[in-house]
Amino acid sequence: SDSAKAAAEPEDEKKPSAVEETVEIIKTVVYALAIALFLRVLFFQPFTIPSESMEPALLKGDYIIVSKWSYGYSRHSIPFSPPIFSGRIFGRDPERGDIVVFKLPRDPSVDFIKRLIGLPGDRIQVRDGVVFVNDVAIPRVDAGPIPDPGEPSLTVEQYRETMASGRTYVTFDRGPNGQADNTQVYTVPQGCYFMMGDNRDNSLDSRFDPDLQGKPDLGCAFPQAASDGIVFMQAGVGFVPRENLVGKAQIIMLSWDKDASIFKPWTWFMNARPSRFFHGLY
């Protein structure tokens, strides 16, 4: 009968073999990875802050999201920076005061994050800890001492700086006569930028010579004369080529203090800093 035939049909359906099921799983994983890569290249990329150089804006253990479209795209927008093209596509210029993730010019496998201080053609100098842009000081106001986030038994002096655009942020000063509190004038080459950490006495940035070994030019020539007043103990950043910009830091999504560990799940809650969750950087 028709009812008996209908009841028999499901039993006659062919079940997928183990090989077919494996192929479907692989296809699903590939599709998921392709979507993740697409989003990572074109839209957002997460980063974890590994050091104290951008305190107090960013603390070690902050988990941030960087917008990839803010400055357009270069080969460094793609994982492993394949040399498939040069320059930037849909490039847009960053602004002074942006917190920027970029590839370290002397080692593009390393990501750095600093605040953009100097644009192409700018003259940058630090005098007694005060930053001058084109011979005009960035105004700063003493905001008083606070416990050092990285070493609470110590104190650090805070200064609130305000750029000509009105953008304001807080920097740390660990005392006078820091290694780069007084510099000669740096003239930023065309196509390059000058970066500094907010933790001014604990940041290897564009104030420091990127090439202590006399290696070939890294793309944005660092003037030897500018380093005459500083004894460099470690290689720094130097000028950052436009192509090396990865993106603009937008938001702190999550944050944990230094005692948190991925291998100790209870620390994910006990050592979280919820006051920093979903904290916008602008």
CSV table of C-alpha atoms in Angstrom, one decimal:
chain,number,residue,atom,x,y,z
A,1,SER,CA,0.0,0.0,0.0
A,2,ASP,CA,1.0,3.7,-0.3
A,3,SER,CA,1.3,4.0,3.5
A,4,ALA,CA,3.6,1.0,3.7
A,5,LYS,CA,5.7,2.4,0.8
A,6,ALA,CA,6.0,5.8,2.5
A,7,ALA,CA,7.0,4.2,5.8
A,8,ALA,CA,9.7,2.3,4.1
A,9,GLU,CA,11.3,5.2,2.2
A,10,PRO,CA,13.3,6.7,5.2
A,11,GLU,CA,14.9,3.3,5.8
A,12,ASP,CA,16.1,3.3,2.2
A,13,GLU,CA,17.8,6.7,2.5
A,14,LYS,CA,21.6,6.5,2.3
A,15,LYS,CA,23.5,7.7,5.4
A,16,PRO,CA,26.7,9.7,4.8
A,17,SER,CA,29.8,7.8,5.2
A,18,ALA,CA,32.6,8.6,7.7
A,19,VAL,CA,34.7,10.1,4.9
A,20,GLU,CA,31.8,12.4,3.8
A,21,GLU,CA,31.2,13.5,7.4
A,22,THR,CA,34.9,14.3,7.8
A,23,VAL,CA,34.8,16.3,4.5
A,24,GLU,CA,31.8,18.3,5.7
A,25,ILE,CA,33.5,19.1,9.0
A,26,ILE,CA,36.7,20.2,7.2
A,27,LYS,CA,34.6,22.4,4.9
A,28,THR,CA,32.8,24.0,7.9
A,29,VAL,CA,36.1,24.8,9.6
A,30,VAL,CA,37.6,26.2,6.3
A,31,TYR,CA,34.5,28.5,5.9
A,32,ALA,CA,34.7,29.7,9.5
A,33,LEU,CA,38.5,30.4,9.2
A,34,ALA,CA,37.9,32.2,5.9
A,35,ILE,CA,35.2,34.4,7.5
A,36,ALA,CA,37.4,35.1,10.5
A,37,LEU,CA,40.3,36.0,8.2
A,38,PHE,CA,38.1,38.3,6.1
A,39,LEU,CA,36.9,40.1,9.3
A,40,ARG,CA,40.4,40.3,10.6
A,41,VAL,CA,41.9,41.8,7.5
A,42,LEU,CA,39.2,44.3,6.6
A,43,PHE,CA,37.6,45.3,9.9
A,44,PHE,CA,38.9,44.4,13.3
A,45,GLN,CA,41.9,42.7,14.9
A,46,PRO,CA,42.4,42.0,18.7
A,47,PHE,CA,45.6,42.6,20.5
A,48,THR,CA,46.8,42.0,24.0
A,49,ILE,CA,48.9,44.7,25.7
A,50,PRO,CA,52.2,43.1,26.7
A,51,SER,CA,54.0,46.0,28.4
A,52,GLU,CA,53.7,49.2,30.4
A,53,SER,CA,54.9,51.6,27.7
A,54,MET,CA,51.4,53.1,27.1
A,55,GLU,CA,50.3,53.5,30.7
A,56,PRO,CA,48.0,54.9,31.9
A,57,ALA,CA,45.8,54.8,28.8
A,58,LEU,CA,46.6,51.1,28.3
A,59,LEU,CA,47.7,48.7,31.1
A,60,LYS,CA,49.5,45.4,30.7
A,61,GLY,CA,46.8,42.7,30.3
A,62,ASP,CA,44.3,44.9,28.4
A,63,TYR,CA,42.7,43.2,25.5
A,64,ILE,CA,42.0,45.8,22.8
A,65,ILE,CA,40.2,45.9,19.4
A,66,VAL,CA,41.9,47.8,16.6
A,67,SER,CA,40.0,49.0,13.5
A,68,LYS,CA,41.8,48.0,10.3
A,69,TRP,CA,39.9,50.4,8.0
A,70,SER,CA,40.9,53.6,9.8
A,71,TYR,CA,44.1,54.1,7.8
A,72,GLY,CA,43.3,51.8,4.8
A,73,TYR,CA,45.2,48.6,4.0
A,74,SER,CA,48.8,47.6,3.4
A,75,ARG,CA,50.5,44.2,3.1
A,76,HIS,CA,50.8,44.4,6.9
A,77,SER,CA,47.0,44.2,7.2
A,78,ILE,CA,47.3,40.5,6.1
A,79,PRO,CA,48.8,37.9,8.5
A,80,PHE,CA,52.5,37.3,8.0
A,81,SER,CA,52.7,40.5,5.8
A,82,PRO,CA,53.1,38.9,2.4
A,83,PRO,CA,54.9,41.1,-0.1
A,84,ILE,CA,52.0,41.0,-2.6
A,85,PHE,CA,51.8,44.8,-3.0
A,86,SER,CA,53.4,48.0,-1.7
A,87,GLY,CA,51.9,51.2,-0.3
A,88,ARG,CA,48.3,51.5,1.0
A,89,ILE,CA,44.9,50.9,-0.5
A,90,PHE,CA,42.1,53.2,0.5
A,91,GLY,CA,44.7,55.0,2.6
A,92,ARG,CA,43.6,57.7,5.1
A,93,ASP,CA,46.0,59.8,7.1
A,94,PRO,CA,46.1,59.3,10.9
A,95,GLU,CA,45.8,62.2,13.3
A,96,ARG,CA,48.1,63.5,16.1
A,97,GLY,CA,47.1,61.8,19.3
A,98,ASP,CA,45.8,58.5,17.7
A,99,ILE,CA,46.8,55.4,19.5
A,100,VAL,CA,48.3,53.3,16.6
A,101,VAL,CA,49.3,49.7,16.2
A,102,PHE,CA,52.1,49.3,13.7
A,103,LYS,CA,54.8,46.9,12.6
A,104,LEU,CA,58.2,47.6,14.0
A,105,PRO,CA,60.3,48.9,11.1
A,106,ARG,CA,63.4,46.9,11.9
A,107,ASP,CA,61.4,43.7,12.5
A,108,PRO,CA,58.0,43.6,10.8
A,109,SER,CA,57.1,40.4,12.6
A,110,VAL,CA,56.7,42.5,15.8
A,111,ASP,CA,53.6,44.6,16.6
A,112,PHE,CA,54.1,47.8,18.6
A,113,ILE,CA,51.5,50.3,20.0
A,114,LYS,CA,52.2,53.9,20.6
A,115,ARG,CA,50.6,57.4,20.4
A,116,LEU,CA,51.2,59.3,17.2
A,117,ILE,CA,52.9,62.6,18.0
A,118,GLY,CA,54.5,63.8,14.8
A,119,LEU,CA,53.2,63.9,11.2
A,120,PRO,CA,55.3,64.0,8.0
A,121,GLY,CA,57.3,67.3,8.0
A,122,ASP,CA,56.8,68.0,11.7
A,123,ARG,CA,59.8,68.9,13.9
A,124,ILE,CA,59.7,67.1,17.2
A,125,GLN,CA,61.8,67.8,20.3
A,126,VAL,CA,61.6,66.9,24.0
A,127,ARG,CA,63.0,69.5,26.4
A,128,ASP,CA,62.9,68.7,30.2
A,129,GLY,CA,60.2,66.2,29.5
A,130,VAL,CA,58.0,68.6,27.6
A,131,VAL,CA,57.2,67.7,24.0
A,132,PHE,CA,57.5,70.4,21.3
A,133,VAL,CA,55.8,70.1,17.9
A,134,ASN,CA,57.1,72.6,15.4
A,135,ASP,CA,58.6,74.7,18.2
A,136,VAL,CA,55.3,74.8,20.1
A,137,ALA,CA,55.0,73.0,23.4
A,138,ILE,CA,52.2,70.6,23.9
A,139,PRO,CA,50.6,72.1,27.1
A,140,ARG,CA,50.6,69.9,30.1
A,141,VAL,CA,49.2,70.2,33.5
A,142,ASP,CA,50.5,68.4,36.6
A,143,ALA,CA,47.8,65.9,37.7
A,144,GLY,CA,49.6,64.7,40.8
A,145,PRO,CA,51.3,61.5,41.8
A,146,ILE,CA,49.6,58.1,41.9
A,147,PRO,CA,50.7,54.5,42.7
A,148,ASP,CA,52.6,53.0,39.8
A,149,PRO,CA,50.2,50.5,38.2
A,150,GLY,CA,53.1,48.1,37.6
A,151,GLU,CA,54.7,48.6,41.0
A,152,PRO,CA,52.1,49.9,43.6
A,153,SER,CA,54.8,50.4,46.2
A,154,LEU,CA,56.2,53.2,44.0
A,155,THR,CA,54.6,56.5,42.8
A,156,VAL,CA,54.6,58.1,39.4
A,157,GLU,CA,53.8,61.7,38.4
A,158,GLN,CA,50.9,62.3,36.1
A,159,TYR,CA,50.6,65.0,33.5
A,160,ARG,CA,47.6,65.8,31.4
A,161,GLU,CA,48.6,66.9,27.9
A,162,THR,CA,46.3,68.7,25.5
A,163,MET,CA,47.1,68.9,21.7
A,164,ALA,CA,46.1,71.8,19.5
A,165,SER,CA,43.2,69.7,18.2
A,166,GLY,CA,41.8,69.6,21.8
A,167,ARG,CA,42.6,65.9,22.2
A,168,THR,CA,43.7,65.3,25.8
A,169,TYR,CA,45.4,62.3,27.5
A,170,VAL,CA,47.5,61.5,30.6
A,171,THR,CA,51.2,60.7,30.5
A,172,PHE,CA,53.5,59.3,33.2
A,173,ASP,CA,56.8,60.9,34.3
A,174,ARG,CA,59.1,58.9,36.5
A,175,GLY,CA,61.4,61.8,37.4
A,176,PRO,CA,63.7,64.4,35.8
A,177,ASN,CA,66.6,63.6,33.5
A,178,GLY,CA,65.1,60.5,32.0
A,179,GLN,CA,67.0,58.9,29.1
A,180,ALA,CA,65.0,60.8,26.5
A,181,ASP,CA,63.7,63.8,28.5
A,182,ASN,CA,66.0,66.0,26.4
A,183,THR,CA,66.6,65.4,22.7
A,184,GLN,CA,67.7,67.2,19.6
A,185,VAL,CA,65.2,68.1,16.9
A,186,TYR,CA,63.7,65.2,14.9
A,187,THR,CA,62.3,66.2,11.5
A,188,VAL,CA,59.8,63.6,10.4
A,189,PRO,CA,60.4,62.4,6.8
A,190,GLN,CA,57.6,62.4,4.2
A,191,GLY,CA,55.6,59.2,4.4
A,192,CYS,CA,56.7,58.6,8.0
A,193,TYR,CA,55.4,59.2,11.5
A,194,PHE,CA,56.8,59.9,15.0
A,195,MET,CA,55.5,57.7,17.8
A,196,MET,CA,55.8,58.0,21.6
A,197,GLY,CA,54.6,56.0,24.6
A,198,ASP,CA,52.5,57.7,27.2
A,199,ASN,CA,54.7,56.2,29.9
A,200,ARG,CA,57.5,58.5,28.8
A,201,ASP,CA,60.4,57.2,30.8
A,202,ASN,CA,59.5,53.5,30.1
A,203,SER,CA,59.0,53.5,26.3
A,204,LEU,CA,61.4,52.6,23.5
A,205,ASP,CA,59.8,54.7,20.7
A,206,SER,CA,60.6,57.1,17.9
A,207,ARG,CA,63.0,59.0,20.2
A,208,PHE,CA,65.4,56.1,20.0
A,209,ASP,CA,67.7,55.0,17.2
A,210,PRO,CA,66.3,51.8,15.6
A,211,ASP,CA,69.6,50.8,14.2
A,212,LEU,CA,72.5,50.4,16.6
A,213,GLN,CA,74.5,48.1,14.4
A,214,GLY,CA,74.9,50.4,11.3
A,215,LYS,CA,72.5,48.2,9.2
A,216,PRO,CA,71.0,49.5,5.9
A,217,ASP,CA,68.3,52.2,5.8
A,218,LEU,CA,65.0,50.9,7.2
A,219,GLY,CA,62.8,53.0,4.9
A,220,CYS,CA,62.5,56.2,7.1
A,221,ALA,CA,66.1,57.3,7.7
A,222,PHE,CA,66.8,58.2,11.3
A,223,PRO,CA,69.2,61.2,11.5
A,224,GLN,CA,72.4,60.3,13.3
A,225,ALA,CA,72.7,63.9,14.6
A,226,ALA,CA,69.4,63.5,16.5
A,227,SER,CA,70.9,60.7,18.6
A,228,ASP,CA,74.1,62.6,19.6
A,229,GLY,CA,72.6,63.8,22.9
A,230,ILE,CA,71.4,60.3,24.0
A,231,VAL,CA,73.3,57.2,24.8
A,232,PHE,CA,71.1,54.4,23.4
A,233,MET,CA,71.3,51.2,25.4
A,234,GLN,CA,68.6,49.4,23.3
A,235,ALA,CA,67.4,49.7,19.8
A,236,GLY,CA,64.2,51.8,19.5
A,237,VAL,CA,61.5,52.4,16.9
A,238,GLY,CA,62.8,55.4,15.0
A,239,PHE,CA,60.4,56.8,12.3
A,240,VAL,CA,57.5,54.6,11.3
A,241,PRO,CA,56.7,54.3,7.6
A,242,ARG,CA,53.1,54.8,6.5
A,243,GLU,CA,53.0,51.3,5.1
A,244,ASN,CA,53.7,49.9,8.6
A,245,LEU,CA,50.5,51.2,10.2
A,246,VAL,CA,48.2,48.3,11.1
A,247,GLY,CA,45.2,50.1,12.6
A,248,LYS,CA,43.8,52.5,15.2
A,249,ALA,CA,43.1,51.3,18.8
A,250,GLN,CA,39.4,51.8,19.5
A,251,ILE,CA,38.3,50.0,22.6
A,252,ILE,CA,39.5,48.0,25.6
A,253,MET,CA,37.2,44.9,25.5
A,254,LEU,CA,38.6,43.0,28.5
A,255,SER,CA,41.4,43.4,31.0
A,256,TRP,CA,43.2,41.3,33.5
A,257,ASP,CA,46.0,42.1,36.0
A,258,LYS,CA,49.4,40.5,35.9
A,259,ASP,CA,48.5,37.6,38.2
A,260,ALA,CA,45.9,36.2,35.8
A,261,SER,CA,46.9,33.0,33.9
A,262,ILE,CA,45.3,31.1,31.1
A,263,PHE,CA,46.3,27.9,32.9
A,264,LYS,CA,44.4,29.0,36.1
A,265,PRO,CA,40.7,29.4,35.2
A,266,TRP,CA,39.8,30.9,38.6
A,267,THR,CA,42.1,33.9,37.9
A,268,TRP,CA,39.9,34.8,34.9
A,269,PHE,CA,37.4,36.1,37.4
A,270,MET,CA,39.5,36.9,40.5
A,271,ASN,CA,42.0,38.9,38.5
A,272,ALA,CA,39.7,40.6,36.0
A,273,ARG,CA,39.5,44.4,35.9
A,274,PRO,CA,35.8,44.9,35.1
A,275,SER,CA,36.1,48.7,35.4
A,276,ARG,CA,38.1,48.6,32.1
A,277,PHE,CA,35.8,46.3,30.2
A,278,PHE,CA,34.3,48.0,27.1
A,279,HIS,CA,36.2,51.2,27.7
A,280,GLY,CA,36.5,53.4,24.7
A,281,LEU,CA,39.9,54.9,23.9
A,282,TYR,CA,38.5,58.1,22.3
